[in-house]
């Protein structure tokens, strides 16, 4: 069962909500509705599910409704329509007491500008969530300290937020959220206020923590690189609507429409693509069945200067060059084993494309992509360049 | 030009209302006048019976620590208070100080909760803002008249008038301070499941403290001015020598009493300001 389930969730800001909802039903756009009714569509019929342990990223340009959406999830903003269930309970129908209980125990939030209380020490800030639950002082201090240790701020507990750098302040924000031991972390542009280097550190740290804790995280960002780095799945928003939900690869390789395509246009593909994404089907010969003649014939048909050799189970054995094959035919050698070369450059399916550059540059033959010794694909220079240029058609799986 | 409209008897309406309030609520006003009046005279005379040197030392030491161990305010307090003592106005000073203190404390007790209410309710804010403007712009003297009707003469009507005249800044600044709490912090406190009361006491009031203290500072200053004016209706204190000097056209004694008021004002102002900064 998903931890969070969002169904048909909408938020319209303004006074003519009913009329605006009707216009949304008619498929009218955000700006048309603004013109007609004066209302702003914050979120339009968003639906998705988030599984336990998943990092779900919501991405979109400024004003696309990300903050509104995440605030609908813990009901800092009252939904106009639709439902949000957490562990099967509908938040929108809860009374104030139950809602407060859910916020205390199940959902914690991390804010863009940290949201720390300036008059409280780091420890007191981290304790806040426990304090409002009425947890006894020594116990909450202990839990808050644990959380601060986890984010590496154990030595700063008596400082005030203004004495810490931005990155450290956001760690406190994270510790405050973790101290409650919530099921779900809601992070609204949590790293956007940090400068790029610190930001990358924080992303790594979050991923590290996530390895240990396996929380369910809903993470908002307007930065595609960040989304691709940390998201298990990504939802892309535009004008309040979710236009595509999928893994980083789905978004990059199969953009649902022009908007997504333009959004992902200038991402640095080499960081996200792996060998698997750009490999092509290999031409092979069978080491037990075929001889130099067949190999030479196949190479001639396909216009290749070398060909890979496998056995009946597709285990990679090596390769044969065209020169060696024609020599062998002249000398009437029948067995491929005598001319096979085994200095094959191989990589796994998930080798990042970035690292393929150099290999392919130095290698006389295409790189073999293997999975448990079995040849699953090859990478040729042309496909690497094509993938870099963003031509998604090059992606051919075996 | 508009002579065809007869003069509206606004003044007699107000008279009528004041009379009605006086007679209807005399069962409340009378005990307040008696007991509260007694309490104030008692506190003031208690204070006046403390040897001046002790009070001066206490004030100086408090000033020293409040200003983070600087000598400026402490020195000023010693010299200023000695001048007042030297001019034979010590007892008046004690009375004025007591009145201001009591009036300000009452203003704060009334003003802060009203300010909180205003910050929480748009409706309350809409209604109260013009009322506050009215209370503050009406000439201070005017409050003395119904005050006398309700409480006769003396300290009690003085404090009552001061309450009306001096409370608005505290209300205003409390409202402002709470409304100025950054939205993200309010969201943070909500997101972690605070109740309304927790949000108020754990976030909003601590955040608004500086602003509220600025309002209280203004309240204290307005109280002081009102308490001085209240000598016109028989409140004891530094206002009396000013008034009698005025009636006899004596510039010298009037000026001396005036200086004493200024000294007290400066000391109280700096004290309330530093109370705000030090924490
Ligand atoms: N309280 C509000 N009242 C009226 N309109 C609002 C309110 N909050 C947000 N909106 C509108 O809803 C839309 C979505 O805003 P939202 O803050 O969710 O965007 P966002 O994707 O978080 O943008 P950003 O990247 O700038 O934070 C915007 O058009 C915004 O103007
Ligand atoms: Mg936002």
XYZ file of C-alpha atoms in Angstrom, chain A residues 71 76 100 103-104 108-109 111-119 128 131-132 176 180, chain B residues 183-196 198-199 202-204 206-207:
42
model
C 1.243 22.271 1.575
C -1.191 23.931 5.680
C -2.392 17.831 14.488
C 1.530 16.375 11.693
C 3.244 15.516 14.949
C 7.606 16.576 9.056
C 8.523 19.477 6.876
C 11.589 24.677 4.586
C 13.322 26.618 1.840
C 14.581 29.349 4.151
C 15.078 26.877 6.969
C 12.210 28.171 9.138
C 14.306 28.124 12.304
C 13.255 30.118 15.347
C 15.980 32.735 15.835
C 15.461 33.087 19.584
C 10.439 21.861 18.807
C 8.149 19.851 22.707
C 4.718 20.552 21.266
C 14.231 19.113 13.573
C 10.078 13.419 15.349
C 5.127 33.297 7.292
C 7.594 30.449 7.043
C 8.039 30.352 10.821
C 4.289 30.264 11.335
C 4.107 27.436 8.821
C 6.913 25.629 10.615
C 5.137 25.824 13.923
C 1.890 24.635 12.310
C 3.606 21.881 10.357
C 5.009 20.397 13.542
C 1.536 20.235 15.029
C 1.405 23.205 17.401
C -1.886 24.174 18.939
C -2.945 27.812 18.690
C 1.600 26.802 21.598
C 2.075 28.833 18.471
C 6.370 29.406 21.686
C 6.699 31.448 18.521
C 4.657 34.599 18.124
C 8.867 35.617 21.648
C 9.269 36.848 18.064
